[in-house]
PDB file of C-alpha atoms in Angstrom:
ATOM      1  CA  UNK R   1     -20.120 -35.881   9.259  1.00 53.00           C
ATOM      2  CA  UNK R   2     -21.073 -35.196  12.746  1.00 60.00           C
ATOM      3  CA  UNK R   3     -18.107 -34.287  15.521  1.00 74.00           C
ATOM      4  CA  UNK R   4     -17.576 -33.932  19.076  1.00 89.00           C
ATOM      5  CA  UNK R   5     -15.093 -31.770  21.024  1.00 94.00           C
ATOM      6  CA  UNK R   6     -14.453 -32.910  24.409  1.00 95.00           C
ATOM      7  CA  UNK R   7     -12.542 -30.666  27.004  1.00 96.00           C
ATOM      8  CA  UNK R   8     -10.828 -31.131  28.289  1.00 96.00           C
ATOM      9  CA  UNK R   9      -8.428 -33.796  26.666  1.00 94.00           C
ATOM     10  CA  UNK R  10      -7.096 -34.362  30.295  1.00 96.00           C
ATOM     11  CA  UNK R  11      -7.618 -33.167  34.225  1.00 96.00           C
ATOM     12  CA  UNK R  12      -4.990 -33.466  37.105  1.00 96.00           C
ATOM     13  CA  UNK R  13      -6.956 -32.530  40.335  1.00 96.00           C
ATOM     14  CA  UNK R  14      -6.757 -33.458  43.914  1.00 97.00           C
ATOM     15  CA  UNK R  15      -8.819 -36.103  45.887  1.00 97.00           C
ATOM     16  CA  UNK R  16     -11.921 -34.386  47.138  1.00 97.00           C
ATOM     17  CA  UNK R  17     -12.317 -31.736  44.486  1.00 97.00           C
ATOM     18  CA  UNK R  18     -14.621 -31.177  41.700  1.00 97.00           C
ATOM     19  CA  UNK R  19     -14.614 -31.865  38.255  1.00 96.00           C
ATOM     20  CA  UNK R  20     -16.548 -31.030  35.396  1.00 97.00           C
ATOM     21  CA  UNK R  21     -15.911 -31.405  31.012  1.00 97.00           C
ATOM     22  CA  UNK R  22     -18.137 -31.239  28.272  1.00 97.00           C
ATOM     23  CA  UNK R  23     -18.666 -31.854  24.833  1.00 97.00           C
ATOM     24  CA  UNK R  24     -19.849 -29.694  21.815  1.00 96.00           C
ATOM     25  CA  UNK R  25     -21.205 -30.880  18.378  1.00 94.00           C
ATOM     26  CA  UNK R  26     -21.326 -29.470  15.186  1.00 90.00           C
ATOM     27  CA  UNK R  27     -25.072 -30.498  14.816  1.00 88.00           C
ATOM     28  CA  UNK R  28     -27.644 -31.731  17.311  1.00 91.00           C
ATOM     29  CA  UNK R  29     -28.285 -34.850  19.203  1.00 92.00           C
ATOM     30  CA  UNK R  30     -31.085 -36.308  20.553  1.00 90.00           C
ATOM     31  CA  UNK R  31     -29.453 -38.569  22.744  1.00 92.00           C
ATOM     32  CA  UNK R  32     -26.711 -37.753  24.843  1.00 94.00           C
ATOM     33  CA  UNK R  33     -24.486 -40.536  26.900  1.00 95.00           C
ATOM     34  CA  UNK R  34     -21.462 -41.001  28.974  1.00 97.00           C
ATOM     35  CA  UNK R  35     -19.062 -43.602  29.411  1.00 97.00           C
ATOM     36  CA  UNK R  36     -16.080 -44.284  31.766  1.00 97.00           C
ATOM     37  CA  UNK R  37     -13.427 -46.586  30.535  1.00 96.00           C
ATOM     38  CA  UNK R  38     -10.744 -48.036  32.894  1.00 94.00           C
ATOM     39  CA  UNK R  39      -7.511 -49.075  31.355  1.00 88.00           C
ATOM     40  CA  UNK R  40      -7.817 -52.092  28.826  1.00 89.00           C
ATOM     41  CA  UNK R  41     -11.631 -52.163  29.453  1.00 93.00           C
ATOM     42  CA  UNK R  42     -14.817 -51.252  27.873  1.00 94.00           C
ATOM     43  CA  UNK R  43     -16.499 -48.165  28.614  1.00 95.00           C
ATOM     44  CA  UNK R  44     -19.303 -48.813  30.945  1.00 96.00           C
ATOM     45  CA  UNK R  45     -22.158 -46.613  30.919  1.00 95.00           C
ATOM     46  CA  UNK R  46     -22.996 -44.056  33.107  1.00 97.00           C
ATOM     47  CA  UNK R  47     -25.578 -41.377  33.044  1.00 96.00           C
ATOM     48  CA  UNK R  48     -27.695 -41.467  29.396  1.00 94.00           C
ATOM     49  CA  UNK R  49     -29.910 -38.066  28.255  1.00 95.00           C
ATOM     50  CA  UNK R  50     -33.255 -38.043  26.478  1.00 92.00           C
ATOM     51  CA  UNK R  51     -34.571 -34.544  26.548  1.00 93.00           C
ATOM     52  CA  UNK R  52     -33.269 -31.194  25.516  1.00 94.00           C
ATOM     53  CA  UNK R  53     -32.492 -29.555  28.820  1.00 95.00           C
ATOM     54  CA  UNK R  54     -32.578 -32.781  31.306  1.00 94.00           C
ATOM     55  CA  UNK R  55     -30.463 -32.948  34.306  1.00 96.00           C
ATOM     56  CA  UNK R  56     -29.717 -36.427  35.681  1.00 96.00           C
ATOM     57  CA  UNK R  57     -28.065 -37.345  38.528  1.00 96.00           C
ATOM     58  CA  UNK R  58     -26.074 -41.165  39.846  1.00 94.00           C
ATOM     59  CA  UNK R  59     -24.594 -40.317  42.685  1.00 96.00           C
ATOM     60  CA  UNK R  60     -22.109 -38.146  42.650  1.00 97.00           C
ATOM     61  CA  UNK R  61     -22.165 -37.777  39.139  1.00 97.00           C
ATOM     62  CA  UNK R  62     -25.040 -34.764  37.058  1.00 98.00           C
ATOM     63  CA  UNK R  63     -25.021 -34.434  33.301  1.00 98.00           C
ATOM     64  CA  UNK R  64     -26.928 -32.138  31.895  1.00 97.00           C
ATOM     65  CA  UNK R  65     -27.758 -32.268  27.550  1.00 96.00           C
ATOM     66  CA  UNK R  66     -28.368 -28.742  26.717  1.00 96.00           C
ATOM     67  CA  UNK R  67     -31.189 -26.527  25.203  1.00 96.00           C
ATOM     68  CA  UNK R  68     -29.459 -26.330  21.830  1.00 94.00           C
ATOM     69  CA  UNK R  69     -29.238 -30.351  21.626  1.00 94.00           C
ATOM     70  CA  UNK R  70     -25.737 -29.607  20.547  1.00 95.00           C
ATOM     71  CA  UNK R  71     -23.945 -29.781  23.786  1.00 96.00           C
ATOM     72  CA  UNK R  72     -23.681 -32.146  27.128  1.00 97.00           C
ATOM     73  CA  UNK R  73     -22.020 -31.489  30.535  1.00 97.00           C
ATOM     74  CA  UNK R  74     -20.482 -33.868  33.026  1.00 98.00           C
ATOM     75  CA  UNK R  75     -20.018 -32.651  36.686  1.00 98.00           C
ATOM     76  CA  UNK R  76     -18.310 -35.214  39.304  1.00 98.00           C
ATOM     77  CA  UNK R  77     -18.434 -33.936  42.855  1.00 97.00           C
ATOM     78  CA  UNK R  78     -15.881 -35.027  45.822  1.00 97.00           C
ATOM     79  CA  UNK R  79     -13.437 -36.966  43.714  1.00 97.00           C
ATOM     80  CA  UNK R  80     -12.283 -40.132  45.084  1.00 97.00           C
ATOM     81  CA  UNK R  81      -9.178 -42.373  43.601  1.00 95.00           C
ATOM     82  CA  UNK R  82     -11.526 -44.745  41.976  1.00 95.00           C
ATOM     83  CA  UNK R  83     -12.727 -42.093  39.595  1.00 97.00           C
ATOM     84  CA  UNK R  84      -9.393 -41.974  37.792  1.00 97.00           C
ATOM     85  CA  UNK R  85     -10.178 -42.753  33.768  1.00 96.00           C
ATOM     86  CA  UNK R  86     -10.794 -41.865  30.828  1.00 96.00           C
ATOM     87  CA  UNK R  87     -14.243 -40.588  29.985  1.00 97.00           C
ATOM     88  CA  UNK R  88     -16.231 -40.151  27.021  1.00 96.00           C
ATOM     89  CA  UNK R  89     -19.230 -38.305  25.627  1.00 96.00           C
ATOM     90  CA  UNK R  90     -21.358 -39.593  23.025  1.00 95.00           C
ATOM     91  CA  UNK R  91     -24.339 -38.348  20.980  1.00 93.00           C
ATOM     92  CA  UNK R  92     -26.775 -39.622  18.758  1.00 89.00           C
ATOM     93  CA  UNK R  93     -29.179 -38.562  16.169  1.00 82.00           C
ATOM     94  CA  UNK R  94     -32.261 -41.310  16.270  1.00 71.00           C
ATOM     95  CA  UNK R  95     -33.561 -44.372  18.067  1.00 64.00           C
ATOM     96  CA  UNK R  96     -33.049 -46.818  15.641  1.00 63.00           C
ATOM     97  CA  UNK R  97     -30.256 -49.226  16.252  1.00 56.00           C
ATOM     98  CA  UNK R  98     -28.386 -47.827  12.534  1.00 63.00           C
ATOM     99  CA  UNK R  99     -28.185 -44.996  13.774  1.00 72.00           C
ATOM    100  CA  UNK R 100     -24.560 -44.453  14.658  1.00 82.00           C
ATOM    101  CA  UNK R 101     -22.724 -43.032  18.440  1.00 88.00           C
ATOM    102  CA  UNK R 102     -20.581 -40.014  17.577  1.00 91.00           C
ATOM    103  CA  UNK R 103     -17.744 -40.733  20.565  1.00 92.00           C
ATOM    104  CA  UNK R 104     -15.560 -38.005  21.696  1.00 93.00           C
ATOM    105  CA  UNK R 105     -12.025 -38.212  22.477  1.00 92.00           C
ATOM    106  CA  UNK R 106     -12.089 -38.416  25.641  1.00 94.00           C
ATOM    107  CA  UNK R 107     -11.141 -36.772  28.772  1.00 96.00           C
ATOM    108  CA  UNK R 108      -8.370 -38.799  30.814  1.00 96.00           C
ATOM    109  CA  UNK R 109      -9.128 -37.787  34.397  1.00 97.00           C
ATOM    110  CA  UNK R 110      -6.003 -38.357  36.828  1.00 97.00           C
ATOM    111  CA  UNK R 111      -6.962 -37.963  40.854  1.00 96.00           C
ATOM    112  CA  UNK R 112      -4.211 -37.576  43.564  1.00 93.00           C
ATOM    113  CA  UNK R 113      -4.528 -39.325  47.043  1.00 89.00           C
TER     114      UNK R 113
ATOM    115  CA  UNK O   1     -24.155 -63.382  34.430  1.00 56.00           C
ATOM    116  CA  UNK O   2     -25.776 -61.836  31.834  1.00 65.00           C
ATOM    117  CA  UNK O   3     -23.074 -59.444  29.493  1.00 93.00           C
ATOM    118  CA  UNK O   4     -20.622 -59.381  26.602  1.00 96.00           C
ATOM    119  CA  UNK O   5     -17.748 -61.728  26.388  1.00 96.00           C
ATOM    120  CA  UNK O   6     -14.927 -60.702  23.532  1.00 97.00           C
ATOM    121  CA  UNK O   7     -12.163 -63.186  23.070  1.00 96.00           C
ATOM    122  CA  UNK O   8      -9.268 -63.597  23.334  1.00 96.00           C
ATOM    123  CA  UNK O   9      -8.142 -60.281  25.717  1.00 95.00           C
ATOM    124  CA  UNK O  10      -4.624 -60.252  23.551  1.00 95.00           C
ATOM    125  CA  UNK O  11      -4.295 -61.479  20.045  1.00 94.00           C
ATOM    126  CA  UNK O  12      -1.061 -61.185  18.117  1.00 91.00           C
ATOM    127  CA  UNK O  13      -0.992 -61.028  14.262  1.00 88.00           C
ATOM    128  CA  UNK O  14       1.650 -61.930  11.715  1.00 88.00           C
ATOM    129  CA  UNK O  15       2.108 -59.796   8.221  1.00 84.00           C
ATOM    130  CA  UNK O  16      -0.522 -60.983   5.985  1.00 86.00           C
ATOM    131  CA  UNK O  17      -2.242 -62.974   8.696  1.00 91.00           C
ATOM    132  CA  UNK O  18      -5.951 -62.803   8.722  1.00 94.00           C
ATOM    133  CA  UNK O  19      -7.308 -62.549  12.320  1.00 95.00           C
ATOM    134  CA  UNK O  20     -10.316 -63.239  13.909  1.00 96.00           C
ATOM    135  CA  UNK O  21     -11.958 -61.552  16.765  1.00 97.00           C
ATOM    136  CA  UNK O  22     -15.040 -63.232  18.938  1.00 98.00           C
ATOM    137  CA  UNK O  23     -17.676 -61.398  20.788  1.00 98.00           C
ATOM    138  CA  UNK O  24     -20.726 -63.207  21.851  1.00 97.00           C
ATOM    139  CA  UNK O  25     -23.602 -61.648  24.375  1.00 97.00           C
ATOM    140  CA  UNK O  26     -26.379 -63.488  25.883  1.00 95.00           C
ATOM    141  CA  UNK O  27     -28.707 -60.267  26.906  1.00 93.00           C
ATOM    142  CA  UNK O  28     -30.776 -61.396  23.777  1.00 93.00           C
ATOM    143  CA  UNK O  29     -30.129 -57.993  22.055  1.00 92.00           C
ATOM    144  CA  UNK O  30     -30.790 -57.398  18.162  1.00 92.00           C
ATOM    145  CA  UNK O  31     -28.122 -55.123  17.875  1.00 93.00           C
ATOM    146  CA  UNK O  32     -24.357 -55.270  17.752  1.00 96.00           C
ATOM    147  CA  UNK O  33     -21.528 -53.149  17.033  1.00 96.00           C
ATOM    148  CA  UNK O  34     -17.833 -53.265  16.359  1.00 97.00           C
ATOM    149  CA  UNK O  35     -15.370 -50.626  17.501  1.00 97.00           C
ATOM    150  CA  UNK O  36     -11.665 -49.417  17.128  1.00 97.00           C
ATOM    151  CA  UNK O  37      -9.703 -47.176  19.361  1.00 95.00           C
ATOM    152  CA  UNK O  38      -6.415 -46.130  18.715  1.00 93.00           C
ATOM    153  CA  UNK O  39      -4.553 -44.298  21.483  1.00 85.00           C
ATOM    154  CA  UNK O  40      -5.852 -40.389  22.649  1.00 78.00           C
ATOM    155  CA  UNK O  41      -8.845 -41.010  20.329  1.00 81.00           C
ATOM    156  CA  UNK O  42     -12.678 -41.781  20.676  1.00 86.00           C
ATOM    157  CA  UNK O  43     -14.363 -44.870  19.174  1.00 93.00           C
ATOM    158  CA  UNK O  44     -14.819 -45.526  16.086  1.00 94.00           C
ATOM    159  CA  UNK O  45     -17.050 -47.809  14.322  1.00 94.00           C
ATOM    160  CA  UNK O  46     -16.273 -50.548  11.655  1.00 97.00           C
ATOM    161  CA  UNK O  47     -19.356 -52.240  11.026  1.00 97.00           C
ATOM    162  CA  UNK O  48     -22.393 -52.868  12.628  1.00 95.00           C
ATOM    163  CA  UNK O  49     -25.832 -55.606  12.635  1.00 95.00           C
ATOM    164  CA  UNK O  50     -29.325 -54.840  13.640  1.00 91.00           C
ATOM    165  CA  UNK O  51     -30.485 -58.087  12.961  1.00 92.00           C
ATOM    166  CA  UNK O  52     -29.394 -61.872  12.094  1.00 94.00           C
ATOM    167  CA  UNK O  53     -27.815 -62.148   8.681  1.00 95.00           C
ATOM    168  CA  UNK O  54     -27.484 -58.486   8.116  1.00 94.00           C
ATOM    169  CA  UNK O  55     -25.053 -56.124   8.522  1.00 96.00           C
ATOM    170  CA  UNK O  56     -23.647 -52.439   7.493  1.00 95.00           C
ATOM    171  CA  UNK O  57     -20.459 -51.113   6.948  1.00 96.00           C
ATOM    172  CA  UNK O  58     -18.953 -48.383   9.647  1.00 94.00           C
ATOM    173  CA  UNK O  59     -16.626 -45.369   9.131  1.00 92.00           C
ATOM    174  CA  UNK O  60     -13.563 -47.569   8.180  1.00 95.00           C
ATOM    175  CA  UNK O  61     -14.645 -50.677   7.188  1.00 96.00           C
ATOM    176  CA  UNK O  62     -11.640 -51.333   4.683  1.00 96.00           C
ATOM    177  CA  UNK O  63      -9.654 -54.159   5.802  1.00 96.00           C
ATOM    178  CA  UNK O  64     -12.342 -55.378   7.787  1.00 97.00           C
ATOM    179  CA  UNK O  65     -15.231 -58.352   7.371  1.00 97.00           C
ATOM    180  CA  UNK O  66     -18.114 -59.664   9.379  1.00 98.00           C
ATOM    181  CA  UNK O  67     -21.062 -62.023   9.461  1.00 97.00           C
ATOM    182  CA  UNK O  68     -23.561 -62.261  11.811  1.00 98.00           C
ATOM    183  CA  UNK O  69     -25.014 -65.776  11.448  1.00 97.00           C
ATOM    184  CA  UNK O  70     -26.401 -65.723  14.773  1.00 96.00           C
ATOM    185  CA  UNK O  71     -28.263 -63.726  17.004  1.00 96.00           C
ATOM    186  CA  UNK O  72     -25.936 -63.619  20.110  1.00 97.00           C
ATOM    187  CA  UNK O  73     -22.822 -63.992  17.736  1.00 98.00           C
ATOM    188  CA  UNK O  74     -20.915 -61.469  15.670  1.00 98.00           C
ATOM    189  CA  UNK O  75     -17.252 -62.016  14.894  1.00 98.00           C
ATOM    190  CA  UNK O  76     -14.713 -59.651  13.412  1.00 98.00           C
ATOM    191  CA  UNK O  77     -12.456 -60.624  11.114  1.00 97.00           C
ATOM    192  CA  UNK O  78      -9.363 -58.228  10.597  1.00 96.00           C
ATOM    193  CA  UNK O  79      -7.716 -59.116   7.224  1.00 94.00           C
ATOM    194  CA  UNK O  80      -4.327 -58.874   5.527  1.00 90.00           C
ATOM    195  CA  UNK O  81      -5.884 -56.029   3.835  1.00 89.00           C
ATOM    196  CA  UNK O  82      -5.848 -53.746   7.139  1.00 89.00           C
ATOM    197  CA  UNK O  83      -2.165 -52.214   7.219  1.00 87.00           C
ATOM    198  CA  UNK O  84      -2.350 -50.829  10.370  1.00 91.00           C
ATOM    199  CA  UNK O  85      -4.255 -53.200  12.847  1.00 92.00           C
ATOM    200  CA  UNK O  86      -2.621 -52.306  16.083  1.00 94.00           C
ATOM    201  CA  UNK O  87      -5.399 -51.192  18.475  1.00 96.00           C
ATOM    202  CA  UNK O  88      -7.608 -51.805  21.095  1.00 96.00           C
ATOM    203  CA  UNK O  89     -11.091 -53.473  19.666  1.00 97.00           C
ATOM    204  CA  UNK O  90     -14.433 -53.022  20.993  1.00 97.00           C
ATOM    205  CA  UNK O  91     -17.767 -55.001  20.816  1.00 98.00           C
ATOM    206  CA  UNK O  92     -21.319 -53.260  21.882  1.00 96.00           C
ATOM    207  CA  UNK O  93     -24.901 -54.560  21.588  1.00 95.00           C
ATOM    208  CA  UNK O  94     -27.997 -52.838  22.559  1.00 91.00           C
ATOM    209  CA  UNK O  95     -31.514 -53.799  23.100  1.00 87.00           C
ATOM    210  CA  UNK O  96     -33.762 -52.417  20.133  1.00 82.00           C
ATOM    211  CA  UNK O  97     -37.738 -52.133  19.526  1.00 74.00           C
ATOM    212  CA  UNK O  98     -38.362 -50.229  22.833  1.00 68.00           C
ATOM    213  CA  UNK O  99     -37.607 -46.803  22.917  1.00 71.00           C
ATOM    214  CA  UNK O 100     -34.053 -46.059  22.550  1.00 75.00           C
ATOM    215  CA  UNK O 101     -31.606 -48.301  25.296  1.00 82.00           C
ATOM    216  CA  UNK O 102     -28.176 -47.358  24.840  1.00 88.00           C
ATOM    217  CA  UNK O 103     -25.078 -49.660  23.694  1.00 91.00           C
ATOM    218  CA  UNK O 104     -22.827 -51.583  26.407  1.00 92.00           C
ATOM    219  CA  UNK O 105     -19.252 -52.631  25.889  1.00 96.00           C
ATOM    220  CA  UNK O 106     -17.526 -55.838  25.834  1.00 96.00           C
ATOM    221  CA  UNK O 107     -13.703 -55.588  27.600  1.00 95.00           C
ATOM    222  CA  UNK O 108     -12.322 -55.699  24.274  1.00 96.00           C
ATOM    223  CA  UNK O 109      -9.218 -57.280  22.296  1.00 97.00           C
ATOM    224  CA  UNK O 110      -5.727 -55.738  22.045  1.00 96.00           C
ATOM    225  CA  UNK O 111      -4.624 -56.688  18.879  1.00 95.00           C
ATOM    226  CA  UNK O 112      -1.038 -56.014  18.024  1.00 93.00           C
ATOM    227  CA  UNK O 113       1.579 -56.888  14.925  1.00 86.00           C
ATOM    228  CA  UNK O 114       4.090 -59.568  15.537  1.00 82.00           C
TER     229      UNK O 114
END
């Protein structure tokens, strides 16, 4: 079946800096998300990709879902405290609703004050 | 508000105790989903519905049953069956029929063995 690497599995950086992990697949995608989860909640959404090549912004978060469809990028600029979580890619083939979210593992992101 | 609601937040199961886990969502989606994640790992799914009174079998649906009897209703039942139910389960739903609207998470349950 399909798979996802996420990298990295975890980030220790300093309050202002930037940050940036990705995720690979085996095969394409034609839907890219990400998700932040907080301890002992759901993930909440944050940026979702359409389109082979689209970069999207939300503040101070830009994803980009690359040319190949097989690949996704997550940039966070001027890290505050607040960002500290765990976040996750996820990709999916088609539109209709059986048609499953491949989740990476995740990449626990740790910011010091 | 408008969301998912899974209950309880903790839930504590004896050997060969079946369990129940609720998740109901009033955003009128078609769609729902049912998650487990297990420490350092992504999600994975366990069964899912795309409609009332149907459902489909995940990536590790052994141990595991469901109905979906109605719309803004689908409970998880974790059976004796499952021999290693410790995790942290998640609930999604997503709109369907318009273009493609991604899945959003409940808070989940934290099930663990007594």
């Amino acid at each position: 079946g399909q798979q996802l690497n996420q990298s990295p599995q975890s980030m220790f950086i300093q309050e202002g800096e930037d940050v940036s992990m990705n995720c690979t697949s085996s095969s394409i995608f034609n839907t890219w998300l990400w998700y932040k989860q907080d301890p002992g909640e759901g993930p909440v959404l944050l940026i979702a990709l359409y389109k082979a090549g689209e970069l999207t912004s939300n503040g101070r978060l830009t994803a980009q879902f690359g040319i190949t469809r097989k690949d996704s990028f997550l940039n966070i600029s001027a890290s505050i405290p607040s960002d500290v979580g765990i976040y996750f890619c996820a990709g999916q083939l088609g539109e209709t609703s059986g048609s499953r979210l491949t989740f990476g593992e995740g990449t626990q992101l740790t910011v010091n004050p | 508000d408008g969301g998912i609601t899974q209950s309880p937040k903790y839930l504590f199961r004896k050997e060969g105790q079946n369990v129940t886990l609720s998740c109901e969502q009033n955003l009128n989606h078609d769609a729902m989903y049912w998650y487990r994640q297990d420490p350092g790992q992504g999600l994975r799914l366990i069964y899912y519905s795309q409609i009332v009174n149907d459902f489909q079998k995940g990536d590790i649906a052994e141990g595991y049953s469901v109905s979906r009897e109605k719309k803004e209703s689908f409970p998880l039942t974790v059976t004796s069956a499952q021999k290693n139910p410790t995790a942290f389960y998640l609930c999604a739903s997503r709109e369907t029929g318009l273009g493609y609207q991604p899945q959003h998470f409940g808070d989940g349950t934290r099930l663990s063995i007594l």
